[in-house]
Short mmCIF file of C-alpha atoms in Angstrom, two decimals:
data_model
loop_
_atom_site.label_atom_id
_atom_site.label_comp_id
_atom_site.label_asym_id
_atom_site.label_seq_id
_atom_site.Cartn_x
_atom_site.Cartn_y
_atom_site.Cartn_z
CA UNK U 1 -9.77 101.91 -40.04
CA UNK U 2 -5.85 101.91 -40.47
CA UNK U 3 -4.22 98.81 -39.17
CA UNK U 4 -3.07 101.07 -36.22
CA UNK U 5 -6.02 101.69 -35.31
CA UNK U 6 -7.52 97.94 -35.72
CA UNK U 7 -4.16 97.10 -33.40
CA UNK U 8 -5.54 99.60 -30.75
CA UNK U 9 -9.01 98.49 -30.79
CA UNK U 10 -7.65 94.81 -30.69
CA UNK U 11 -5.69 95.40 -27.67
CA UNK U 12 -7.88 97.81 -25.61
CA UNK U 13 -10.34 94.68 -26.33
CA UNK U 14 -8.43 92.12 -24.60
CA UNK U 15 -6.88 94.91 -22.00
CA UNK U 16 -10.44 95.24 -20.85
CA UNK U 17 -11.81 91.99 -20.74
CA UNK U 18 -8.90 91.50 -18.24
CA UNK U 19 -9.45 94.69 -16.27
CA UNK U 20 -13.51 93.62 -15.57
CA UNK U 21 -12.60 90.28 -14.90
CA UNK U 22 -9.58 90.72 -12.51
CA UNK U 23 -12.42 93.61 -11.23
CA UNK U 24 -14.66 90.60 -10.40
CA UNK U 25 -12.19 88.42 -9.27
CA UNK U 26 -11.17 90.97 -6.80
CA UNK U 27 -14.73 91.76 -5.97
CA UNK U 28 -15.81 87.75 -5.36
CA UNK U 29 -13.10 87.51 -2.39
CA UNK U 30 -14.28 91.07 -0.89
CA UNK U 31 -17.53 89.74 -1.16
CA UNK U 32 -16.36 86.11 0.78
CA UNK U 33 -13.96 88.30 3.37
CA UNK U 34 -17.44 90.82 4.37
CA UNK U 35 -20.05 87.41 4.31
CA UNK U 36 -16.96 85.84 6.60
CA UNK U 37 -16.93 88.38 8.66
CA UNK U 38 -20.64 89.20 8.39
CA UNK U 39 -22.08 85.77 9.00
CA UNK U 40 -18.99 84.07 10.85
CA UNK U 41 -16.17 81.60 8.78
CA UNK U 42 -19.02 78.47 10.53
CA UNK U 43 -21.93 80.49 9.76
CA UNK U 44 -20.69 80.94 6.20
CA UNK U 45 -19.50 77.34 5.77
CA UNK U 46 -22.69 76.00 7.47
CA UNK U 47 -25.10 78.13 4.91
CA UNK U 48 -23.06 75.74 1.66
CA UNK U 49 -24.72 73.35 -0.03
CA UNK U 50 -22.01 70.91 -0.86
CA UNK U 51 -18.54 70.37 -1.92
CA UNK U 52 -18.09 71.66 -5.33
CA UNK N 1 -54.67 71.87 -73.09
CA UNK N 2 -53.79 69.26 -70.78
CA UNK N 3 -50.06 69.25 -71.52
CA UNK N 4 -49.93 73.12 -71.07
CA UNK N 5 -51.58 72.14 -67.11
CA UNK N 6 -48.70 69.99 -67.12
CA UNK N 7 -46.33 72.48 -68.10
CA UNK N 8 -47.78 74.94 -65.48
CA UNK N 9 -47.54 72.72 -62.80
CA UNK N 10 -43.89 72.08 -63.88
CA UNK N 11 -42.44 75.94 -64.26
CA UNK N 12 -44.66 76.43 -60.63
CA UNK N 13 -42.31 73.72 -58.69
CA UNK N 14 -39.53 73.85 -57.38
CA UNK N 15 -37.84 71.59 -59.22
CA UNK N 16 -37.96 74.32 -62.39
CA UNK N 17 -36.47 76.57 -60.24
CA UNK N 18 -33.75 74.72 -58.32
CA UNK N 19 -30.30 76.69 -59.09
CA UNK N 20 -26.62 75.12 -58.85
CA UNK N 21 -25.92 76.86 -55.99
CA UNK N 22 -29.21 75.70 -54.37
CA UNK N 23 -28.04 72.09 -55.22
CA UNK N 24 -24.82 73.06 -53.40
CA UNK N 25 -26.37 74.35 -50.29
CA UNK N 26 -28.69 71.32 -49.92
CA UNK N 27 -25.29 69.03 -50.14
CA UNK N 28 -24.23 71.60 -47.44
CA UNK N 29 -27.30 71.05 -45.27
CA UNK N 30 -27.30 67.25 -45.50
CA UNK N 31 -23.41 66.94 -44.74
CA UNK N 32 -24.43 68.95 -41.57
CA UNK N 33 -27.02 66.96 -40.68
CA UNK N 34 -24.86 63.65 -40.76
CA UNK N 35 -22.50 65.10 -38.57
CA UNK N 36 -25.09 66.39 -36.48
CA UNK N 37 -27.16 62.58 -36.55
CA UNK N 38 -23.72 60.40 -37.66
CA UNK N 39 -20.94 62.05 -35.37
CA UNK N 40 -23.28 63.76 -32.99
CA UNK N 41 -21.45 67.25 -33.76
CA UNK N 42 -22.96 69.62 -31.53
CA UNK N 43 -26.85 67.87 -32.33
CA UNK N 44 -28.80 70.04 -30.46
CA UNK N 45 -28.15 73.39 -32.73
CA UNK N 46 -26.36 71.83 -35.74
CA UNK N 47 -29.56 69.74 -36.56
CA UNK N 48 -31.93 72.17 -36.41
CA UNK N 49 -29.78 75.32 -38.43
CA UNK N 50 -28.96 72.12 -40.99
CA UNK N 51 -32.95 71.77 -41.31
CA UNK N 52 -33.11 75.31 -41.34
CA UNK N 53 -30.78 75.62 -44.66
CA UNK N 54 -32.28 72.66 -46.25
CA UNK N 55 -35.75 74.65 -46.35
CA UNK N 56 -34.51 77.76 -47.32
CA UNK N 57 -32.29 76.70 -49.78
CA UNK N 58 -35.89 74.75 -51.67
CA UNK N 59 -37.27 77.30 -53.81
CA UNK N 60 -40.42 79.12 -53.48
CA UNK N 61 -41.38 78.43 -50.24
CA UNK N 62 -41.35 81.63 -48.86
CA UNK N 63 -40.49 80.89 -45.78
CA UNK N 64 -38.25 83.55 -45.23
CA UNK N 65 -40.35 86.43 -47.23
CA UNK N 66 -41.01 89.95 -45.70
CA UNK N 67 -44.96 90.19 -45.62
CA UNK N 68 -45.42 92.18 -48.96
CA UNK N 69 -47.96 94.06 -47.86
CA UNK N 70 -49.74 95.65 -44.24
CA UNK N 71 -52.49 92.60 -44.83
CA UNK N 72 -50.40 90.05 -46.31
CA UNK N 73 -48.84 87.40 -43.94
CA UNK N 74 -44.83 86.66 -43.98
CA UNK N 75 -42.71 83.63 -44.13
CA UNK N 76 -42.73 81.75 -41.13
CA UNK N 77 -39.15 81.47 -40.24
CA UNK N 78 -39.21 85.45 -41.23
CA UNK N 79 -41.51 85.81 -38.11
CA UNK N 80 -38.87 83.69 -36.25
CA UNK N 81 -36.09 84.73 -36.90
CA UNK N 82 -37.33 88.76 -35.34
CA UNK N 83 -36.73 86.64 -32.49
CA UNK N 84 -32.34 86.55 -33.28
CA UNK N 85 -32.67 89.93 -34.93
CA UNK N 86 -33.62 91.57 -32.22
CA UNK N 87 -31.05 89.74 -29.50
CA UNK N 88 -34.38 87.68 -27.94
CA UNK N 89 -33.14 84.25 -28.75
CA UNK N 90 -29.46 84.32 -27.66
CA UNK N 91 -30.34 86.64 -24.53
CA UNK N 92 -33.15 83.78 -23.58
CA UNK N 93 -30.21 80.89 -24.11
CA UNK N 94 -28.11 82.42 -21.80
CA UNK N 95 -30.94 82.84 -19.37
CA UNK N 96 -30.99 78.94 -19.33
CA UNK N 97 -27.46 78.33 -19.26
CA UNK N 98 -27.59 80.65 -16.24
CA UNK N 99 -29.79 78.22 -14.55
CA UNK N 100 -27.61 75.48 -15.56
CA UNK N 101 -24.79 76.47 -14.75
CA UNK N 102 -22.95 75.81 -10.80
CA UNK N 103 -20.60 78.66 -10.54
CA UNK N 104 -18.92 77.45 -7.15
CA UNK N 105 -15.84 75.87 -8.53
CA UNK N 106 -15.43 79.54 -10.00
CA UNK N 107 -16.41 81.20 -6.70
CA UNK N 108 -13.82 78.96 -4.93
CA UNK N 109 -11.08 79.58 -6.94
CA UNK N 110 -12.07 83.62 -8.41
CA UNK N 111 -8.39 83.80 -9.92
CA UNK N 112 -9.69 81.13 -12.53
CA UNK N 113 -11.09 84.44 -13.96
CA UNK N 114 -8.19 85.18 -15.41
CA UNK N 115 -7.28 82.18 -17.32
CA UNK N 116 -11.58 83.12 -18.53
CA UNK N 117 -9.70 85.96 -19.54
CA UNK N 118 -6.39 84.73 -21.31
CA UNK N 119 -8.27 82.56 -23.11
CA UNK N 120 -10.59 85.62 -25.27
CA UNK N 121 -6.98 85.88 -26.57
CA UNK N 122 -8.04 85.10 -30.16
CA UNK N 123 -10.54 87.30 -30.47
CA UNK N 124 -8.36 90.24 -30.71
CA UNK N 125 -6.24 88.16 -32.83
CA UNK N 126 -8.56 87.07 -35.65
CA UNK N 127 -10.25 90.89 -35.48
CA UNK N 128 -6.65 92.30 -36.36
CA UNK N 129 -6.05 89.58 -39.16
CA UNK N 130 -9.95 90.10 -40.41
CA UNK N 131 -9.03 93.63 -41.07
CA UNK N 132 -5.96 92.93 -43.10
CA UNK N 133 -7.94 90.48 -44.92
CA UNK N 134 -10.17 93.36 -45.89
CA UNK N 135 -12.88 93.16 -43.51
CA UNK N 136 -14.09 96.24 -42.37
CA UNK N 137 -14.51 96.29 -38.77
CA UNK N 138 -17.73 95.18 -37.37
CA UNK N 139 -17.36 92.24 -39.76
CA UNK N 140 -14.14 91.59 -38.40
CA UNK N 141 -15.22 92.50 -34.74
CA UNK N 142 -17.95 89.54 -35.37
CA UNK N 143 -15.72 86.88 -37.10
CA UNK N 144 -13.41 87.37 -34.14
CA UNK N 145 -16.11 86.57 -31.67
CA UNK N 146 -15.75 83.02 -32.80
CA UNK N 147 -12.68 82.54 -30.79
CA UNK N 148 -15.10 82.88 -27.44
CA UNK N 149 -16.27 80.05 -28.42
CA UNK N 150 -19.84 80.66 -26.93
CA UNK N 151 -22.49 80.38 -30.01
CA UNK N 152 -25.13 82.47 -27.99
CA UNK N 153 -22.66 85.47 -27.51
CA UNK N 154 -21.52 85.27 -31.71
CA UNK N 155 -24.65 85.57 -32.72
CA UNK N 156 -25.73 88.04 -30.63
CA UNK N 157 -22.90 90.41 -31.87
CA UNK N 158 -23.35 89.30 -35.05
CA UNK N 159 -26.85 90.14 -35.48
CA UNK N 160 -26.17 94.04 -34.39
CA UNK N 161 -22.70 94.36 -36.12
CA UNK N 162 -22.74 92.14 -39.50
CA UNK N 163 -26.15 90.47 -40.08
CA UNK N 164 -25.20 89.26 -43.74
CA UNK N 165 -22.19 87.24 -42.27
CA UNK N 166 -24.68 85.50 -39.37
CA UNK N 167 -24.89 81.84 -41.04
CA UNK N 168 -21.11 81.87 -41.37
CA UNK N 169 -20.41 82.80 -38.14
CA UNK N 170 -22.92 80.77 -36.37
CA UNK N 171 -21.95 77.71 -38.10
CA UNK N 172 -18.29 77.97 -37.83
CA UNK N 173 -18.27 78.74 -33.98
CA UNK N 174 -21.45 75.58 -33.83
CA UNK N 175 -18.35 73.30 -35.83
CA UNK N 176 -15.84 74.59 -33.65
CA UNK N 177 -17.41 73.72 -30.37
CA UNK N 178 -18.54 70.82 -31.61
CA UNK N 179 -14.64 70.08 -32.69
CA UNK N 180 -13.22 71.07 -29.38
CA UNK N 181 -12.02 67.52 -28.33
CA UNK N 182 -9.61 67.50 -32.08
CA UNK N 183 -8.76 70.95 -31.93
CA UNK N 184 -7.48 71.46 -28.55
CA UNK N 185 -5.39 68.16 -27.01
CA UNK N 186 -2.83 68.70 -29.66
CA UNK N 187 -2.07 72.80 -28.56
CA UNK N 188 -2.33 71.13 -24.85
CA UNK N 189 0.37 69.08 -25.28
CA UNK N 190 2.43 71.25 -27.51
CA UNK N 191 2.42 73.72 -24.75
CA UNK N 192 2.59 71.91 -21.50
CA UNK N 193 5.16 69.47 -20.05
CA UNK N 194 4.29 65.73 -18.96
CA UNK N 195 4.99 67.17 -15.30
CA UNK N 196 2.72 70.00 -15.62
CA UNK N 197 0.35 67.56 -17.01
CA UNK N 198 0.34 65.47 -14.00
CA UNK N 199 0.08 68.07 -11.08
CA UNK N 200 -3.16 66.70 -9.42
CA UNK N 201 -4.98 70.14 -7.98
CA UNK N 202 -6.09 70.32 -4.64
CA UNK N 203 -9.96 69.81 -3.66
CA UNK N 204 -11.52 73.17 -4.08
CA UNK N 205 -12.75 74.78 -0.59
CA UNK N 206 -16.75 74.47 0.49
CA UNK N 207 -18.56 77.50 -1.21
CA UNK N 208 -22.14 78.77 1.05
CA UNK N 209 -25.16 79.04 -0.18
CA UNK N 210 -24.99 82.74 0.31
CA UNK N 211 -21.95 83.57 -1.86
CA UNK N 212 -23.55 81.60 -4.56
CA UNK N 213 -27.08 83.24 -4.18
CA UNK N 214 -24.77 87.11 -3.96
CA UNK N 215 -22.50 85.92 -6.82
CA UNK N 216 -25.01 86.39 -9.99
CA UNK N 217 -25.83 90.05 -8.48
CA UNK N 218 -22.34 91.42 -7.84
CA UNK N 219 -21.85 90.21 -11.39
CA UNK N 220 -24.75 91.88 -12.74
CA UNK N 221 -24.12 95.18 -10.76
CA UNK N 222 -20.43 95.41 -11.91
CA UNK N 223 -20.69 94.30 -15.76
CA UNK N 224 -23.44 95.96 -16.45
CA UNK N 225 -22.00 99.19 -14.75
CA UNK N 226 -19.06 98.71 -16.42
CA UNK N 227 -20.67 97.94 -19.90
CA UNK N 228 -24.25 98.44 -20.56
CA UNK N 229 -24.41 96.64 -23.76
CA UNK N 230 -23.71 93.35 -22.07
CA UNK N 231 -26.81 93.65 -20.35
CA UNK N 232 -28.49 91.46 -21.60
CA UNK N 233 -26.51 88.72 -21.92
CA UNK N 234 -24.77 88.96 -18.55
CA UNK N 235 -28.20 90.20 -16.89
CA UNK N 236 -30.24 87.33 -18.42
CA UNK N 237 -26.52 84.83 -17.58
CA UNK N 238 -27.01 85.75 -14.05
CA UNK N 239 -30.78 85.48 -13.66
CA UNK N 240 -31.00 82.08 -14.31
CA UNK N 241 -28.35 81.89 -12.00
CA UNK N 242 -29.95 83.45 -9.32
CA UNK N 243 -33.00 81.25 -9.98
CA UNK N 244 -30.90 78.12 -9.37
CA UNK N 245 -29.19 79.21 -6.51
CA UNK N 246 -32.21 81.18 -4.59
CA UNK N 247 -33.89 77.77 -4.21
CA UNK N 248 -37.01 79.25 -3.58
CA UNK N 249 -38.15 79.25 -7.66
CA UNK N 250 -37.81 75.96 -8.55
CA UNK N 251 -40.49 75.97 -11.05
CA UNK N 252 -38.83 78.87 -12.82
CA UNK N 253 -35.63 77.70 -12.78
CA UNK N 254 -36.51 74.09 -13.72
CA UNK N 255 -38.10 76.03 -17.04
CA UNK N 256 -35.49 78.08 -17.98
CA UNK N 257 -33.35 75.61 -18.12
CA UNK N 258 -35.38 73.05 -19.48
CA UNK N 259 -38.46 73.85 -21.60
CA UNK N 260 -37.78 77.35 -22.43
CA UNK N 261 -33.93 76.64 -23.67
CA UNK N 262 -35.15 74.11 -25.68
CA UNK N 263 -37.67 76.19 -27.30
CA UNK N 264 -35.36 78.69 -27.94
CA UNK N 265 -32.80 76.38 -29.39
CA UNK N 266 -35.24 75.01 -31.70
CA UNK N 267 -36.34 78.58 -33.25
CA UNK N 268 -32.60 80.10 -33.02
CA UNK N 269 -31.36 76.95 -34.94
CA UNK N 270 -34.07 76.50 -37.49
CA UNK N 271 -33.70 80.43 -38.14
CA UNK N 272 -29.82 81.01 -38.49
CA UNK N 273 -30.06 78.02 -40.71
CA UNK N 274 -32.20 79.87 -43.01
CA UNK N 275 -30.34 82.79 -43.42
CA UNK N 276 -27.76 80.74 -44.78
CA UNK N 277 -29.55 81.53 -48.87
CA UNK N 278 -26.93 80.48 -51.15
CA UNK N 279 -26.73 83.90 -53.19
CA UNK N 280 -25.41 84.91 -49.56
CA UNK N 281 -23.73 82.12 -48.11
CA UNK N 282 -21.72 80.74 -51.30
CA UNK N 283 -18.80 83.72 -51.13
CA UNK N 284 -15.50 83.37 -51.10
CA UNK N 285 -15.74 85.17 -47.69
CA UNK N 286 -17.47 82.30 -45.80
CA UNK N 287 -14.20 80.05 -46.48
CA UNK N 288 -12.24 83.13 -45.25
CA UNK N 289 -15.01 83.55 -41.85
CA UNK N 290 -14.53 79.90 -41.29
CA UNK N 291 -10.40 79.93 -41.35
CA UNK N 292 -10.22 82.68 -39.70
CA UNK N 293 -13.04 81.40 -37.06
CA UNK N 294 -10.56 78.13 -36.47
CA UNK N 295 -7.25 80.57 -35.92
CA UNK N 296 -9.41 82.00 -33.58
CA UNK N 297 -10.15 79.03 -31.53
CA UNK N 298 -6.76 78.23 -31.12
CA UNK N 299 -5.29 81.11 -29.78
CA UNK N 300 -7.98 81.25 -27.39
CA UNK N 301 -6.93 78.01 -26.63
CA UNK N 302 -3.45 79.01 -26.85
CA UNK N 303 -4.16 82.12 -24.80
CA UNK N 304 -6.10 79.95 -21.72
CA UNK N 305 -3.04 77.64 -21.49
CA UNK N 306 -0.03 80.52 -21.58
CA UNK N 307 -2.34 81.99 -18.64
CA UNK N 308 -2.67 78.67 -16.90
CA UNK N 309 0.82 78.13 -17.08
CA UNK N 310 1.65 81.59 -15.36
CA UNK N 311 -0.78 80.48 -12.53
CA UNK N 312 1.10 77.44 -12.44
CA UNK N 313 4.43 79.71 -12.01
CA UNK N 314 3.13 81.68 -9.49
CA UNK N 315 1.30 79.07 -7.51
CA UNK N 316 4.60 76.92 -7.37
CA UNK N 317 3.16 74.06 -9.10
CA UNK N 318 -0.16 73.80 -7.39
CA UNK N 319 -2.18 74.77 -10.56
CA UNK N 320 -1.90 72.44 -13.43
CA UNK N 321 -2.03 74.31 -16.52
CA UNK N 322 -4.26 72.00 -18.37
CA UNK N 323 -7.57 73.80 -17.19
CA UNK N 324 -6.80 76.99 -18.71
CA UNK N 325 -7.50 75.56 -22.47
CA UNK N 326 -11.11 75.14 -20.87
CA UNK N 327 -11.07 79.30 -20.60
CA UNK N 328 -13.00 78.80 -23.78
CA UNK N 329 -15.97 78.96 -23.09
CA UNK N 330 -17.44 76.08 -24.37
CA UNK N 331 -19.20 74.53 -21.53
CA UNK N 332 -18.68 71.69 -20.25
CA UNK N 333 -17.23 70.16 -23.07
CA UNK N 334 -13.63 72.30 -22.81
CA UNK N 335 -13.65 71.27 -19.24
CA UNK N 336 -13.56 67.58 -20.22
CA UNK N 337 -11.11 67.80 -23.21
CA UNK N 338 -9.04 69.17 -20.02
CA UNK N 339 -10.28 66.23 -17.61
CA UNK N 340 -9.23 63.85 -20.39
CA UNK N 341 -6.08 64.84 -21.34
CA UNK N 342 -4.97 65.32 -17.07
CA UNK N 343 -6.22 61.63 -17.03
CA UNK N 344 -3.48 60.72 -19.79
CA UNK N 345 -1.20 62.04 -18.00
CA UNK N 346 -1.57 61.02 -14.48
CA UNK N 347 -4.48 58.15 -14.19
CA UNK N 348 -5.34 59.55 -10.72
CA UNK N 349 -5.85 63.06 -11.53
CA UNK N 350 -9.60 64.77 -11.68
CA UNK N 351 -9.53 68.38 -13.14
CA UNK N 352 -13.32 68.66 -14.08
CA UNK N 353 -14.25 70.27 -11.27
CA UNK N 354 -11.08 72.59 -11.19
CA UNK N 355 -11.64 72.97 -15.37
CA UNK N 356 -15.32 74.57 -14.67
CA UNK N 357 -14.01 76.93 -13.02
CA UNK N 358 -12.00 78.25 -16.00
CA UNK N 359 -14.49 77.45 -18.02
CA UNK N 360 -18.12 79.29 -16.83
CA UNK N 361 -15.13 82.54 -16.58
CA UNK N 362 -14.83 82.08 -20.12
CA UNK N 363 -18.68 82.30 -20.09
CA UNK N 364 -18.90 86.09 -19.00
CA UNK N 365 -15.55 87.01 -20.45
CA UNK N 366 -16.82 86.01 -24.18
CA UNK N 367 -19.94 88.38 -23.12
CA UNK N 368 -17.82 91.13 -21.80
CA UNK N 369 -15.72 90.69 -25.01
CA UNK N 370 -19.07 91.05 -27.24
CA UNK N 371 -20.18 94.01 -25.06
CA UNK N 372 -17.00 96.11 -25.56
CA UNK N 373 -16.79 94.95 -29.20
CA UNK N 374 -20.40 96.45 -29.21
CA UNK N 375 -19.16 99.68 -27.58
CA UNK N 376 -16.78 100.25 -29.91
CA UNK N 377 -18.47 99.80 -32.88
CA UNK N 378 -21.56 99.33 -32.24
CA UNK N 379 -23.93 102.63 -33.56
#
């Protein structure tokens, strides 16, 4: 592997991890905007267990 | 007659047959085993891999011995340890950590998945230095997986990428984790102001029972989608998860992350220990795995905190950058080094909550790191 190609794999790496977690990040608050909207913001609120 | 039993008995110990470098690894083991007992470093996997290179390192026990024949019984830690060759143990860990583990403050606040993110920085980082170090690269792919600082995920990778370097590894990122509370407050305070350090965060907002319950399977759904490899880490993650969270499988959650984790950690410990043999461990390349494990842990740490302070940036000052060093995914002890240090800085501020957030991110983005490693090297 040239040190090109370690610099590629390296940064594709870290690219990625950011892409899947920005991904689920975006996907959590879809997720809380469709149960909002779903169950109602009360509904939703009155289905929590706690403060966290 | 009776002086050549005597003789017998003394070529047959293992006394006759203890080597230098077995001397050395025993030194090794018991040093571990005070920090483990004496500094309580990590005691729950450093005592048990510390036992585990004791024994293997006294000779002729067998313990780790391929059966030598079809009808001929093994070593027992060699019947073990199938358990970390074949991904069981670490998969199983995560399974309880799943059921430990509240993911709310992370569901209230999803953008602390990027500061998870930031904060895999020095994985990338010690992979390219590995390879100019001469590491070819699924060793270096597995000494950079130290800087996720998540023991499970390392030796996962490790195990399918660079077996021979697996006591290395699994003892450097063990020390690191363990070393969290020296290594990190001086990078925290290198790279954040005083005023930064006092921003007190806002109480995160009331997460339902229902996101938490449909968290663990959008995760599942998308990860393993996106990379089947992490399957079973993330899978196994999130089933514990949604065992806590269903509330209607108490028993099985109240095992996983109880009884069965401990069981686990007993065999995974006892077994990475022993692979630790001193013809393999005693290389000039385990001093190079270990500094190279450490460079990784700070940038990580480095990485979490440049993150946290963009998030600071862009949330006008609502964010206080401490909780992105807890991006590493050390849990929970990152998210107190961060808790601590806010303290220091403003006596009224309480960023444990906010820091978990950060922190169980770190959690999937070390496994999402170790499934694309695995991807791209991986055969």
């Amino acid at each position: 592997m040239t040190i090109l190609d370690s610099l590629l794999a390296a940064l594709f790496t870290f690219a990625m991890v950011f892409v899947v977690l920005i991904t689920l990040m975006l996907l959590i608050r879809l997720t809380n905007y469709l149960l909002v909207l779903i169950m109602g913001k009360k509904a939703n609120a009155q289905g929590g267990n706690g403060h966290v | 007659m009776f002086s050549h039993a005597l003789e017998k008995i003394w070529t047959m110990s293992g006394f006759a047959n203890l080597s230098w470098q077995s001397l050395i690894m025993i030194a090794v083991a018991c040093v571990l085993i005070y920090l483990a007992i004496g500094k309580k470093f990590e005691p729950l996997l450093l005592l048990p891999i510390a036992f585990g290179i004791l024994l293997v390192n006294l000779p002729l026990t067998g313990l780790m011995d391929e059966p030598p024949s079809a009808t001929e019984p093994g070593g027992l830690l060699y019947y073990l340890y199938l358990g970390v060759k074949k991904g069981i143990y670490p998969s199983l860990i995560f399974l309880g950590i799943g059921a430990m583990t509240d993911f709310g403050p992370l569901i209230a606040r999803p953008s602390n998945l990027i500061m998870g993110a930031g904060a895999q920085l020095g994985i990338s980082c010690a992979f390219i230095v590995a390879i100019l170090l001469g590491f070819d690269p699924k060793e270096a792919a597995s000494i950079g997986i130290i800087g996720g600082a998540d023991g499970p995920t390392a030796i996962y990778l490790t195990t399918r990428l660079a077996p021979d370097l697996l006591p290395a590894i699994a003892i450097a990122a063990y020390s690191y984790m363990a070393l969290i509370p020296m290594i990190q407050p001086p990078i925290m305070r290198l790279l954040t102001t005083k005023k930064e350090r006092e921003i007190k965060m806002e109480q995160l907002r009331e997460v339902s029972k229902m996101e938490k319950i449909v968290f663990p399977i959008v995760v599942t759904v998308l990860c393993v989608l996106l990379l089947p490899s992490v399957a079973p880490l993330i899978g196994m993650l999130m089933l514990g998860n949604l065992f806590r969270e269903s509330g209607v499988v108490e028993r099985l959650s109240s095992t996983a992350q109880n009884a069965l984790i401990n069981i686990v950690t007993i065999f995974l410990g006892v077994t990475v220990g022993a692979t630790a043999k001193a013809e393999t461990f005693l290389r000039p390349e385990t001093l190079m795995i270990i500094g190279l494990g450490l460079f990784a842990f700070m940038l990580s740490t480095v990485g979490g905190l440049l993150i946290g302070k963009f998030m600071c940036w862009a949330s006008k000052g609502k964010i206080n950058p401490l909780i992105g060093s807890a991006g590493v995914s050390a849990v929970p002890m990152a998210a107190r080094v961060s808790q601590i240090e806010g303290q220091k800085a403003n006596p009224y501020n309480y960023l444990l909550m906010h820091a978990m957030g950060p922190n169980v991110a770190g959690v999937i983005g070390s496994a999402v790191a170790a499934g694309i490693l695995l991807s791209l090297f991986g055969s």
